[in-house]
Tab-separated table of C-alpha atoms in Angstrom:
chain	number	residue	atom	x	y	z
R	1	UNK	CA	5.524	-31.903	-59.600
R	2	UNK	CA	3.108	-30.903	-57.432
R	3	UNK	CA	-0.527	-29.416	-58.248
R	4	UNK	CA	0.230	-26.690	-55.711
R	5	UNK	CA	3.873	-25.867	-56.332
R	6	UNK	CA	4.330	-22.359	-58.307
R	7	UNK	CA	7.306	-21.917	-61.002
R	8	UNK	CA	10.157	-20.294	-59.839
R	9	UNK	CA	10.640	-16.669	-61.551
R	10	UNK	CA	14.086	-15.513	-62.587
R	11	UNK	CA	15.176	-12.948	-60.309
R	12	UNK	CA	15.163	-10.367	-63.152
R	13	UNK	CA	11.705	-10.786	-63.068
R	14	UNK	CA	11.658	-10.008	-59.648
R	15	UNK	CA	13.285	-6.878	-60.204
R	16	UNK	CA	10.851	-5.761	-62.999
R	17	UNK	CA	7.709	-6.544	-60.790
R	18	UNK	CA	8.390	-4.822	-57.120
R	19	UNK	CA	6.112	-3.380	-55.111
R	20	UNK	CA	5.222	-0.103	-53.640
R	21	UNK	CA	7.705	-0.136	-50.782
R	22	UNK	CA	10.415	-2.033	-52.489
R	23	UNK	CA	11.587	1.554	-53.814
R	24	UNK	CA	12.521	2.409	-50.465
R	25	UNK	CA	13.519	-1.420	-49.291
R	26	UNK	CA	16.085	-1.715	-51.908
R	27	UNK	CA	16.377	1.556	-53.652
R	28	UNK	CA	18.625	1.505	-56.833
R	29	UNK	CA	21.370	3.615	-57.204
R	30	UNK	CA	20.328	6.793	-59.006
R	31	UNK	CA	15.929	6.915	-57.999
R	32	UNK	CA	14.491	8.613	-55.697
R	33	UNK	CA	13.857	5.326	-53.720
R	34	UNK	CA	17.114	6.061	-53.068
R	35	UNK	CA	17.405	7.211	-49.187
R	36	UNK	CA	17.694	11.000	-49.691
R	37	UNK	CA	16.603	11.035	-53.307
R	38	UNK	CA	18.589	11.605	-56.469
R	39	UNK	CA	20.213	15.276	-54.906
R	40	UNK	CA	21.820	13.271	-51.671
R	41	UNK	CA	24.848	10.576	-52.406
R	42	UNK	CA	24.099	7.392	-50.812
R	43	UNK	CA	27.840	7.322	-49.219
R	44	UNK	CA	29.462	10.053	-48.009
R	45	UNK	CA	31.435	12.169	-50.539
R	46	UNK	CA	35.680	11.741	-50.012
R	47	UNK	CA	36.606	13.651	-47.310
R	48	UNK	CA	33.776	14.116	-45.416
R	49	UNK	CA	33.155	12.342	-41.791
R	50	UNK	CA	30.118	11.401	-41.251
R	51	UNK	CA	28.389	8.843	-43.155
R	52	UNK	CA	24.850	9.349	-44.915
R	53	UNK	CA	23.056	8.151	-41.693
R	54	UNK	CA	24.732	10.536	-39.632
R	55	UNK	CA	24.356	13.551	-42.218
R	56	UNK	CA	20.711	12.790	-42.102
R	57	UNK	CA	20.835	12.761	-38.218
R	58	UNK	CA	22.394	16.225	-38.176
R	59	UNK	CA	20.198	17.412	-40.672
R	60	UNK	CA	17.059	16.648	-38.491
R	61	UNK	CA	18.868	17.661	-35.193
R	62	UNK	CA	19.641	20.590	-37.142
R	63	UNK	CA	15.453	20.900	-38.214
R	64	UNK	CA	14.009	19.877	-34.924
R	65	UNK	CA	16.052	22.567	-33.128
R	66	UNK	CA	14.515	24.762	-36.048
R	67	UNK	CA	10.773	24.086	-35.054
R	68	UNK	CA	11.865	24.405	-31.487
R	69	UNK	CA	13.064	28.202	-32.237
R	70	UNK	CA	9.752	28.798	-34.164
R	71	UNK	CA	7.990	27.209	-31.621
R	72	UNK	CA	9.738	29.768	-28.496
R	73	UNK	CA	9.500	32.474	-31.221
R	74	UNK	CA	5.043	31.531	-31.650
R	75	UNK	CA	5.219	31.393	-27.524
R	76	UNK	CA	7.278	34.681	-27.631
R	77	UNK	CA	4.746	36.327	-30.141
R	78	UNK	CA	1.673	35.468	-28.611
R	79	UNK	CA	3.456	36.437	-24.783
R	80	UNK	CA	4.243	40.024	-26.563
R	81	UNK	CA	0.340	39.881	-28.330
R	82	UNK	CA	-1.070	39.331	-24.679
R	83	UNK	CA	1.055	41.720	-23.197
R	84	UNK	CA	-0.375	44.885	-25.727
R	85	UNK	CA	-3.379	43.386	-25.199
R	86	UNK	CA	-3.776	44.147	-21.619
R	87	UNK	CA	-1.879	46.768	-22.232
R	88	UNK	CA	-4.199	48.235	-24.434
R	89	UNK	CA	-7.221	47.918	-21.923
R	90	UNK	CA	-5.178	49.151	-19.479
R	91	UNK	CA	-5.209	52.364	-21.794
R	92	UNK	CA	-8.821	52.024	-22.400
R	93	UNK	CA	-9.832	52.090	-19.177
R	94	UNK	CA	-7.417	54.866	-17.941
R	95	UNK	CA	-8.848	57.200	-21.229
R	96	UNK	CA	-12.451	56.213	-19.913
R	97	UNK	CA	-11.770	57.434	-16.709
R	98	UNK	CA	-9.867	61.074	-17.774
R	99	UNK	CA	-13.262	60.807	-19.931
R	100	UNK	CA	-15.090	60.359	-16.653
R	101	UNK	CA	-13.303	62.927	-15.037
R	102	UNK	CA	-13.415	65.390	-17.995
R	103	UNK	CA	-16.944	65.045	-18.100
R	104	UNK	CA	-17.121	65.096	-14.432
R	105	UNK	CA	-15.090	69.304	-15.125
R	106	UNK	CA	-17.099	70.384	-17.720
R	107	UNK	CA	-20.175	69.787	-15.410
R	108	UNK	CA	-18.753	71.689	-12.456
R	109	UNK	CA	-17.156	74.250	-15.395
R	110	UNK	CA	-20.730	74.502	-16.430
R	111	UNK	CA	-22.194	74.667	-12.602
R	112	UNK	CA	-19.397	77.413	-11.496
R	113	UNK	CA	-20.167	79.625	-15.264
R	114	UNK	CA	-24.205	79.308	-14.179
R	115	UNK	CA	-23.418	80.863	-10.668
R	116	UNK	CA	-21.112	83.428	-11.964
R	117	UNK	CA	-23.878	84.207	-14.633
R	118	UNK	CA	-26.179	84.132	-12.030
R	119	UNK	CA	-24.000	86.233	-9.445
R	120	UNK	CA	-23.020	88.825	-12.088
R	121	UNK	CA	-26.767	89.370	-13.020
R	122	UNK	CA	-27.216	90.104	-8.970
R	123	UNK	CA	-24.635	92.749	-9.211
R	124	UNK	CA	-25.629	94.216	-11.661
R	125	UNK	CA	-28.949	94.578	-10.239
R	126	UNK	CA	-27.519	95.834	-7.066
R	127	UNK	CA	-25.635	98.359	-9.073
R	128	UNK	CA	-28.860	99.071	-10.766
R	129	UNK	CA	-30.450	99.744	-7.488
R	130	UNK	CA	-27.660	102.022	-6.359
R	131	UNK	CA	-27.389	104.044	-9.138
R	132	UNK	CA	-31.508	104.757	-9.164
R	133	UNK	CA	-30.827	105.570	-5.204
R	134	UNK	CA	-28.402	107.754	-5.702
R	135	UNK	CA	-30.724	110.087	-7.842
């Protein structure tokens, strides 16, 4: 015997002492090394087609194609969010500018009632002056 040369272990030895990834390398029946976990058979159940492999396959076919919806459903909400958005200034800006032009009324409305105030007073001061002619 060599000074280098190791003793052989049994392999149930081997079994007892894996390591971290040996779980998943060579799951045992039953763990949840097991590709799937406990809840998923490692063969397919009688009668069905496909084998575990291909189940799993579907399965993230079946999940990508998920995140893809959510994905056009986040571009479809923030499309719709951009959309009110401009909408909403659009709004903004056409209220500011009845504002505008509200403002713009009462100024005249207030311009027009000053001359009307102002021509009414001159009537009645040239109905004033009539009346003191008269006599």
């Amino acid at each position: 015997m060599g000074r280098n040369k190791r003793p052989e272990q049994p392999q149930t030895q081997r079994s007892l002492q894996q390591g971290p990834l040996d779980k998943f390398l060579h799951p045992q029946p039953g763990t949840s090394g097991e590709l799937g976990g406990p809840n998923i058979a490692p063969t397919s159940p009688p009668g069905s087609d496909g084998t575990t492999l291909e189940r799993i396959e579907d399965r993230l076919r079946s999940l990508m194609a998920s995140m893809a919806t959510k994905d056009n459903l986040r571009s479809l909400t923030t499309t719709i969010q951009d959309t009110l958005r401009a909408e909403m200034a659009g709004i903004r800006s056409e209220v500011a500018s009845h504002a505008g032009r509200i403002s713009l009324q009462e100024e005249a409305t207030e311009a027009l009632t000053a001359r009307v105030t102002t021509a009414d007073t001159a009537i009645t001061r040239q109905g004033a002056m009539l009346l003191s002619m008269r006599t």
